[in-house]
């Protein structure tokens, strides 16, 4: 399978297209972060690392970052603003009050 | 804390789904569980657009785009090809509710009757969302769509596809919701281990089509289960019915309806009619479960 790439492929002429309809590249060139009106922000002081936001992100634009603390493996959610469409599911589903808050985009 | 669903992301970002898409969430969970040794057969549905324009693809596994009525028969053919080659690959037919309830039902019925070794997954958003919210066999009673406008909302209840599939006596049938990913991944693991035709119905809210707020996608999927509008169950060999998520205190159906613009025109009589219908369907289901 193709490696992760941010290249967009455009065929100029019909003869440039491959003889078989195969997908060659991922959709990473499509920076869906530009769709966003409202930006979710994680307050790491309140975040407990339950990863509910990561679980319900349909993009997926929340990465589960692994780190070690007191010899235990833990996870931390990190929002990828290049791809976050700002649907707000993480904000509604977060079980800790105030751990995820929203800002108007562009502020 | 430990992660409750598999960590690896196979579905990539940058796909063309709307904000808060339930179908994209369903695909993410499915690929996480089934792994990279999977091939998809996708008919005309939202996912034939979400995947991206040729030669790009958001899912990072082979996808075969096929005609609207042919998801199950294409998957049967792909599976037969792999069997001849001696390869063990999960072949998945991934269709929306239009391609399952209405247009694709003959191919699905044929595959189930032959007991072809495929997994058929229907992500149910209750209308033809991709072409602009037209009524389908899955659209619930009294719902607004562009072909059932407010003056004439849908007068027929949702088709009971699960009973139709159970009548085929196929090895495994299950329903799941995007609000319960642990339950969904468990059912997918089980379906993966069984040979023969397996059918999975995933309830996936559609914010633009349901005229709902994108942030409420998961909330709506959860409320549908909590109000008994959509029940989580599994059926083995078409006869052994089992409820996997028991709801002790069901919420009134109005809590689910009021979050959606497609039900905004409902009168109090309409709401009590829907509530009655939900109770009736629940009793029919209880008779089958035998409780």
Short mmCIF file of C-alpha atoms in Angstrom, two decimals:
data_model
loop_
_atom_site.label_atom_id
_atom_site.label_comp_id
_atom_site.label_asym_id
_atom_site.label_seq_id
_atom_site.Cartn_x
_atom_site.Cartn_y
_atom_site.Cartn_z
CA UNK A 1 0.00 0.00 0.00
CA UNK A 2 1.13 3.58 -0.62
CA UNK A 3 3.15 5.33 2.06
CA UNK A 4 1.69 8.28 3.90
CA UNK A 5 1.94 11.24 1.57
CA UNK A 6 0.53 14.71 1.34
CA UNK A 7 0.79 14.80 -2.44
CA UNK A 8 -2.27 15.43 -4.58
CA UNK A 9 -2.29 13.63 -7.93
CA UNK A 10 -3.93 15.37 -10.88
CA UNK A 11 -3.97 13.77 -14.32
CA UNK A 12 -3.59 16.31 -17.16
CA UNK A 13 -4.34 13.94 -20.01
CA UNK A 14 -6.39 10.77 -20.31
CA UNK A 15 -3.30 8.79 -21.34
CA UNK A 16 -1.65 9.64 -17.99
CA UNK A 17 -4.26 7.68 -16.02
CA UNK A 18 -3.31 4.16 -14.94
CA UNK A 19 -4.91 1.29 -16.90
CA UNK A 20 -6.66 0.03 -13.76
CA UNK A 21 -8.71 2.07 -11.31
CA UNK A 22 -6.50 1.64 -8.25
CA UNK A 23 -6.11 4.06 -5.38
CA UNK A 24 -2.50 5.17 -5.15
CA UNK A 25 -2.44 7.86 -2.50
CA UNK A 26 -4.17 8.76 0.75
CA UNK A 27 -6.42 11.77 1.27
CA UNK A 28 -3.84 13.56 3.44
CA UNK A 29 -3.54 16.43 0.93
CA UNK A 30 -7.11 17.46 1.86
CA UNK A 31 -6.59 19.67 4.92
CA UNK A 32 -10.11 19.55 6.35
CA UNK A 33 -9.15 21.91 9.18
CA UNK A 34 -10.28 24.76 6.92
CA UNK A 35 -13.92 23.57 7.33
CA UNK A 36 -13.91 24.47 11.02
CA UNK A 37 -16.01 27.26 12.55
CA UNK A 38 -15.55 26.28 16.17
CA UNK A 39 -12.27 25.02 17.58
CA UNK A 40 -12.18 22.49 20.43
CA UNK A 41 -9.32 23.00 22.91
CA UNK A 42 -8.17 20.52 25.55
CA UNK A 43 -7.36 21.87 29.02
CA UNK A 44 -4.60 19.46 30.09
CA UNK A 45 -4.87 20.61 33.73
CA UNK A 46 -8.36 19.07 33.91
CA UNK A 47 -7.95 16.21 31.37
CA UNK A 48 -7.83 12.79 33.05
CA UNK A 49 -6.63 10.93 29.94
CA UNK A 50 -9.79 8.77 29.69
CA UNK A 51 -9.54 9.02 25.86
CA UNK A 52 -13.31 9.30 25.34
CA UNK A 53 -12.71 12.16 22.85
CA UNK A 54 -10.24 10.02 20.90
CA UNK A 55 -12.75 7.16 20.84
CA UNK A 56 -15.56 9.23 19.32
CA UNK A 57 -13.63 11.39 16.81
CA UNK A 58 -14.92 10.55 13.32
CA UNK A 59 -11.97 12.04 11.41
CA UNK A 60 -9.80 10.74 13.26
CA UNK A 61 -8.22 14.08 14.22
CA UNK A 62 -7.35 13.25 17.83
CA UNK A 63 -4.12 11.28 18.31
CA UNK A 64 -3.54 9.02 21.29
CA UNK A 65 -0.06 10.04 22.46
CA UNK A 66 1.65 7.43 24.62
CA UNK A 67 3.84 8.46 27.55
CA UNK A 68 5.19 6.90 30.72
CA UNK A 69 4.47 8.12 34.25
CA UNK A 70 5.49 6.30 37.45
CA UNK A 71 6.41 3.28 35.32
CA UNK A 72 2.87 3.10 33.90
CA UNK A 73 1.88 3.54 30.28
CA UNK A 74 -0.57 6.40 29.87
CA UNK A 75 -2.32 8.15 27.00
CA UNK A 76 -2.87 11.79 26.25
CA UNK A 77 -5.27 13.12 23.56
CA UNK A 78 -3.76 15.63 21.12
CA UNK A 79 -6.00 17.42 18.61
CA UNK A 80 -4.65 17.64 15.06
CA UNK A 81 -5.92 21.06 13.91
CA UNK A 82 -4.86 20.42 10.32
CA UNK A 83 -7.70 17.90 9.98
CA UNK A 84 -10.19 18.68 12.80
CA UNK A 85 -13.49 19.67 11.14
CA UNK A 86 -14.84 21.14 14.38
CA UNK A 87 -17.94 18.95 14.74
CA UNK A 88 -17.80 19.24 18.54
CA UNK A 89 -18.48 15.57 19.38
CA UNK A 90 -15.42 15.52 21.69
CA UNK A 91 -16.74 18.60 23.49
CA UNK A 92 -20.20 17.02 24.09
CA UNK A 93 -18.88 13.56 25.01
CA UNK A 94 -16.07 14.62 27.38
CA UNK A 95 -17.05 13.33 30.86
CA UNK A 96 -14.99 15.95 32.74
CA UNK A 97 -16.58 19.39 32.89
CA UNK A 98 -14.40 22.02 31.27
CA UNK A 99 -11.65 19.65 30.11
CA UNK A 100 -12.59 20.44 26.51
CA UNK A 101 -13.85 23.93 25.70
CA UNK A 102 -14.59 25.60 22.39
CA UNK A 103 -13.37 28.81 20.86
CA UNK A 104 -14.66 30.67 17.84
CA UNK A 105 -12.28 30.01 14.95
CA UNK A 106 -9.97 32.95 14.19
CA UNK A 107 -9.86 34.43 17.70
CA UNK B 1 -6.05 4.26 31.59
CA UNK B 2 -6.24 1.59 28.93
CA UNK B 3 -7.82 2.08 25.52
CA UNK B 4 -11.10 0.19 25.17
CA UNK B 5 -10.96 -0.20 21.38
CA UNK B 6 -7.99 -1.16 19.12
CA UNK B 7 -5.39 1.59 18.85
CA UNK B 8 -4.29 1.31 15.21
CA UNK B 9 -5.90 3.83 12.84
CA UNK B 10 -6.40 2.34 9.38
CA UNK B 11 -8.89 4.90 8.09
CA UNK B 12 -6.90 8.06 7.39
CA UNK B 13 -7.93 11.67 7.89
CA UNK B 14 -8.72 14.12 5.11
CA UNK B 15 -11.78 12.16 3.97
CA UNK B 16 -14.83 13.98 2.58
CA UNK B 17 -17.44 13.12 5.24
CA UNK B 18 -19.55 15.94 6.67
CA UNK B 19 -18.79 17.26 10.17
CA UNK B 20 -19.83 14.71 12.80
CA UNK B 21 -20.52 11.88 10.31
CA UNK B 22 -21.81 8.67 11.92
CA UNK B 23 -20.86 6.63 8.84
CA UNK B 24 -17.22 7.71 9.06
CA UNK B 25 -17.18 6.76 12.73
CA UNK B 26 -18.65 3.32 11.89
CA UNK B 27 -15.95 2.75 9.25
CA UNK B 28 -13.21 3.79 11.69
CA UNK B 29 -14.34 1.22 14.29
CA UNK B 30 -14.82 -1.49 11.66
CA UNK B 31 -11.33 -1.15 10.16
CA UNK B 32 -9.76 -0.91 13.61
CA UNK B 33 -11.26 -4.30 14.48
CA UNK B 34 -10.96 -6.16 11.18
CA UNK B 35 -7.38 -5.03 10.51
CA UNK B 36 -5.53 -4.51 7.23
CA UNK B 37 -6.32 -7.99 5.88
CA UNK B 38 -9.65 -6.67 4.59
CA UNK B 39 -11.19 -5.81 1.22
CA UNK B 40 -14.26 -3.57 0.86
CA UNK B 41 -17.01 -3.72 -1.73
CA UNK B 42 -18.78 -0.36 -1.70
CA UNK B 43 -21.92 0.36 -3.77
CA UNK B 44 -23.30 3.84 -4.40
CA UNK B 45 -23.65 5.31 -0.93
CA UNK B 46 -22.12 8.12 1.12
CA UNK B 47 -18.91 6.14 1.41
CA UNK B 48 -18.32 6.09 -2.35
CA UNK B 49 -17.89 9.87 -1.98
CA UNK B 50 -16.25 10.01 1.47
CA UNK B 51 -13.42 7.75 0.26
CA UNK B 52 -12.14 10.54 -2.02
CA UNK B 53 -11.61 11.14 -5.74
CA UNK B 54 -9.56 8.74 -7.89
CA UNK B 55 -6.63 8.00 -7.48
CA UNK B 56 -6.89 8.89 -3.79
CA UNK B 57 -8.46 6.78 -1.08
CA UNK B 58 -8.93 7.53 2.61
CA UNK B 59 -9.20 3.96 3.88
CA UNK B 60 -5.72 2.54 3.10
CA UNK B 61 -7.10 -0.90 2.16
CA UNK B 62 -8.37 -2.12 -1.25
CA UNK B 63 -11.85 -0.78 -2.10
CA UNK B 64 -13.99 -1.97 -4.99
CA UNK B 65 -16.61 0.61 -6.00
CA UNK B 66 -19.56 -1.21 -7.50
CA UNK B 67 -23.12 -0.62 -8.73
CA UNK B 68 -25.92 0.26 -6.32
CA UNK B 69 -27.63 -3.17 -6.27
CA UNK B 70 -24.44 -5.28 -6.33
CA UNK B 71 -22.60 -4.85 -2.99
CA UNK B 72 -23.25 -8.41 -1.78
CA UNK B 73 -22.78 -10.15 -5.16
CA UNK B 74 -19.49 -8.26 -5.79
CA UNK B 75 -18.25 -9.29 -2.35
CA UNK B 76 -19.23 -12.93 -3.08
CA UNK B 77 -17.22 -12.81 -6.31
CA UNK B 78 -14.16 -11.25 -4.60
CA UNK B 79 -14.31 -13.93 -1.89
CA UNK B 80 -14.55 -16.72 -4.51
CA UNK B 81 -11.44 -15.28 -6.20
CA UNK B 82 -9.49 -15.27 -2.94
CA UNK B 83 -10.61 -18.84 -2.17
CA UNK B 84 -9.25 -20.05 -5.53
CA UNK B 85 -5.94 -18.31 -4.71
CA UNK B 86 -5.93 -19.93 -1.28
CA UNK B 87 -5.91 -16.59 0.57
CA UNK B 88 -7.84 -15.95 3.76
CA UNK B 89 -9.07 -12.34 3.51
CA UNK B 90 -11.99 -10.61 5.24
CA UNK B 91 -14.30 -9.58 2.42
CA UNK B 92 -16.71 -6.87 3.55
CA UNK B 93 -19.69 -5.47 1.67
CA UNK B 94 -20.15 -1.95 3.02
CA UNK B 95 -23.46 -0.38 2.03
CA UNK B 96 -25.80 2.34 3.23
CA UNK B 97 -29.43 1.76 4.06
CA UNK B 98 -30.62 2.55 0.51
CA UNK B 99 -28.28 -0.08 -0.91
CA UNK B 100 -29.42 -2.59 1.71
CA UNK B 101 -33.09 -2.06 2.58
CA UNK B 102 -34.26 -1.22 -0.94
CA UNK B 103 -31.95 -1.54 -3.91
CA UNK B 104 -29.42 -4.13 -2.74
CA UNK B 105 -31.78 -6.52 -0.96
CA UNK B 106 -31.95 -9.14 -3.74
CA UNK B 107 -28.15 -9.48 -3.92
CA UNK B 108 -27.97 -9.61 -0.13
CA UNK B 109 -30.74 -12.21 0.05
CA UNK B 110 -29.01 -14.29 -2.63
CA UNK B 111 -25.65 -14.18 -0.82
CA UNK B 112 -27.31 -15.09 2.50
CA UNK B 113 -29.20 -17.99 0.90
CA UNK B 114 -25.99 -19.36 -0.69
CA UNK B 115 -24.22 -18.69 2.64
CA UNK B 116 -21.26 -17.05 0.89
CA UNK B 117 -18.42 -16.33 3.29
CA UNK B 118 -18.80 -12.53 3.45
CA UNK B 119 -19.47 -9.91 6.10
CA UNK B 120 -22.23 -7.52 5.03
CA UNK B 121 -22.26 -4.25 6.95
CA UNK B 122 -25.04 -1.72 6.55
CA UNK B 123 -24.50 1.71 8.09
CA UNK B 124 -28.01 2.94 8.63
CA UNK B 125 -28.60 6.70 8.36
CA UNK B 126 -32.30 6.31 7.57
CA UNK B 127 -32.53 7.92 4.10
CA UNK B 128 -30.64 8.37 0.81
CA UNK B 129 -28.31 10.98 2.31
CA UNK B 130 -25.71 11.03 -0.45
CA UNK B 131 -28.18 12.20 -3.14
CA UNK B 132 -29.96 14.74 -0.94
CA UNK B 133 -32.10 13.11 1.79
CA UNK B 134 -34.70 11.07 -0.11
CA UNK B 135 -36.96 8.62 1.73
CA UNK B 136 -35.75 5.01 1.96
CA UNK B 137 -37.23 1.82 3.40
CA UNK B 138 -35.32 2.61 6.57
CA UNK B 139 -36.77 6.10 7.16
CA UNK B 140 -38.77 6.06 10.41
CA UNK B 141 -42.47 6.87 10.79
CA UNK B 142 -43.46 10.58 10.47
CA UNK B 143 -39.93 11.69 9.52
CA UNK B 144 -39.33 14.55 7.12
CA UNK B 145 -37.23 13.94 4.00
CA UNK B 146 -37.14 15.88 0.70
CA UNK B 147 -39.53 13.32 -0.86
CA UNK B 148 -41.75 13.14 2.23
CA UNK B 149 -42.17 16.87 2.96
CA UNK B 150 -43.75 18.27 6.11
CA UNK B 151 -47.23 18.27 4.50
CA UNK B 152 -46.90 14.51 3.83
CA UNK B 153 -44.40 12.98 6.27
CA UNK B 154 -43.62 9.28 5.93
CA UNK B 155 -46.73 7.22 6.68
CA UNK B 156 -45.06 3.80 6.94
CA UNK B 157 -42.83 2.55 9.77
CA UNK B 158 -39.19 1.52 9.30
CA UNK B 159 -38.74 -1.83 7.55
CA UNK B 160 -37.82 -4.63 9.95
CA UNK B 161 -34.74 -5.77 8.04
CA UNK B 162 -33.34 -7.77 10.96
CA UNK B 163 -36.35 -10.12 10.88
CA UNK B 164 -35.99 -10.47 7.10
CA UNK B 165 -32.34 -11.45 7.55
CA UNK B 166 -33.19 -13.80 10.44
CA UNK B 167 -35.61 -15.61 8.12
CA UNK B 168 -32.57 -16.59 6.00
CA UNK B 169 -31.26 -18.60 9.01
CA UNK B 170 -27.79 -17.14 8.42
CA UNK B 171 -24.98 -17.81 10.94
CA UNK B 172 -24.72 -14.38 12.52
CA UNK B 173 -26.76 -11.18 12.57
CA UNK B 174 -26.17 -8.23 14.89
CA UNK B 175 -27.15 -4.61 15.35
CA UNK B 176 -24.76 -2.01 16.74
CA UNK B 177 -24.61 1.71 17.38
CA UNK B 178 -21.71 4.15 16.98
CA UNK B 179 -22.34 5.31 20.56
CA UNK B 180 -21.28 1.88 21.91
CA UNK B 181 -17.90 1.20 20.23
CA UNK B 182 -16.92 -1.55 22.70
CA UNK B 183 -20.11 -3.48 21.91
CA UNK B 184 -19.53 -2.88 18.18
CA UNK B 185 -15.92 -4.13 18.22
CA UNK B 186 -16.97 -7.19 20.23
CA UNK B 187 -19.63 -8.06 17.63
CA UNK B 188 -17.16 -7.50 14.78
CA UNK B 189 -14.62 -9.81 16.45
CA UNK B 190 -17.33 -12.45 16.76
CA UNK B 191 -18.47 -11.97 13.14
CA UNK B 192 -14.83 -12.21 11.99
CA UNK B 193 -14.44 -15.63 13.64
CA UNK B 194 -17.58 -17.13 12.06
CA UNK B 195 -17.71 -18.64 8.56
CA UNK B 196 -20.67 -17.98 6.25
CA UNK B 197 -22.73 -14.87 5.60
CA UNK B 198 -22.74 -12.44 8.49
CA UNK B 199 -24.86 -9.30 8.67
CA UNK B 200 -24.23 -6.24 10.80
CA UNK B 201 -26.48 -3.18 11.01
CA UNK B 202 -24.74 -0.11 12.42
CA UNK B 203 -26.91 2.82 13.49
CA UNK B 204 -25.09 5.94 12.25
CA UNK B 205 -26.74 9.35 12.69
CA UNK B 206 -26.41 11.84 9.81
CA UNK B 207 -26.35 15.48 11.04
CA UNK B 208 -27.22 17.21 7.71
CA UNK B 209 -29.92 14.72 6.75
CA UNK B 210 -31.51 14.58 10.17
CA UNK B 211 -31.24 18.38 10.52
CA UNK B 212 -29.34 17.83 13.76
CA UNK B 213 -26.32 19.51 15.28
CA UNK B 214 -23.08 17.68 14.30
CA UNK B 215 -21.95 17.70 17.94
CA UNK B 216 -24.96 15.51 18.88
CA UNK B 217 -24.12 12.54 16.60
CA UNK B 218 -22.98 10.21 19.37
CA UNK B 219 -25.60 11.56 21.78
CA UNK B 220 -28.37 10.77 19.27
CA UNK B 221 -27.01 7.27 18.63
CA UNK B 222 -27.02 6.68 22.39
CA UNK B 223 -30.51 8.15 22.89
CA UNK B 224 -31.90 5.90 20.13
CA UNK B 225 -30.80 2.89 22.19
CA UNK B 226 -31.93 4.38 25.52
CA UNK B 227 -35.42 5.16 24.16
CA UNK B 228 -35.68 1.68 22.53
CA UNK B 229 -36.02 3.21 19.05
CA UNK B 230 -33.05 1.08 17.99
CA UNK B 231 -32.24 -2.09 19.93
CA UNK B 232 -28.82 -3.70 20.24
CA UNK B 233 -29.12 -7.43 19.70
CA UNK B 234 -27.48 -10.43 18.09
CA UNK B 235 -28.99 -13.48 16.43
CA UNK B 236 -27.23 -16.79 15.87
CA UNK B 237 -28.46 -19.12 13.12
CA UNK B 238 -31.56 -16.98 12.72
CA UNK B 239 -33.28 -18.43 15.77
CA UNK B 240 -31.24 -17.63 18.87
CA UNK B 241 -32.15 -13.97 19.59
CA UNK B 242 -30.31 -12.14 22.37
CA UNK B 243 -30.45 -8.53 23.58
CA UNK B 244 -26.88 -7.31 24.21
CA UNK B 245 -27.74 -3.96 25.80
CA UNK B 246 -30.57 -4.18 28.29
CA UNK B 247 -32.27 -0.86 29.05
CA UNK B 248 -33.75 -0.92 32.55
CA UNK B 249 -35.41 2.50 32.55
CA UNK B 250 -36.18 3.55 28.95
CA UNK B 251 -36.39 7.28 28.29
CA UNK B 252 -39.46 8.77 26.57
CA UNK B 253 -39.03 8.86 22.80
CA UNK B 254 -39.51 12.67 22.73
CA UNK B 255 -35.99 13.13 24.14
CA UNK B 256 -34.59 11.50 20.99
CA UNK B 257 -37.00 13.26 18.59
CA UNK B 258 -36.59 16.82 19.88
CA UNK B 259 -32.90 17.00 18.94
CA UNK B 260 -33.70 16.46 15.25
CA UNK B 261 -35.09 18.98 12.75
CA UNK B 262 -36.64 16.20 10.67
CA UNK B 263 -39.18 15.65 13.47
CA UNK B 264 -39.83 19.36 14.18
CA UNK B 265 -43.31 19.30 12.59
CA UNK B 266 -44.61 16.54 14.91
CA UNK B 267 -47.79 17.17 16.94
CA UNK B 268 -48.35 15.63 20.37
CA UNK B 269 -50.54 12.95 18.75
CA UNK B 270 -47.70 12.07 16.36
CA UNK B 271 -45.25 11.71 19.26
CA UNK B 272 -47.61 9.40 21.17
CA UNK B 273 -48.16 7.38 17.96
CA UNK B 274 -44.36 6.95 17.62
CA UNK B 275 -44.12 6.04 21.32
CA UNK B 276 -46.87 3.41 20.87
CA UNK B 277 -45.09 2.03 17.83
CA UNK B 278 -41.82 1.74 19.78
CA UNK B 279 -43.60 -0.17 22.58
CA UNK B 280 -45.28 -2.46 20.04
CA UNK B 281 -42.00 -3.26 18.28
CA UNK B 282 -40.36 -3.88 21.67
CA UNK B 283 -43.08 -6.42 22.61
CA UNK B 284 -42.69 -8.20 19.26
CA UNK B 285 -38.93 -8.34 19.86
CA UNK B 286 -39.42 -9.65 23.43
CA UNK B 287 -41.54 -12.51 22.06
CA UNK B 288 -38.67 -13.47 19.76
CA UNK B 289 -36.08 -13.20 22.52
CA UNK B 290 -38.36 -15.26 24.75
CA UNK B 291 -38.31 -13.10 27.87
#
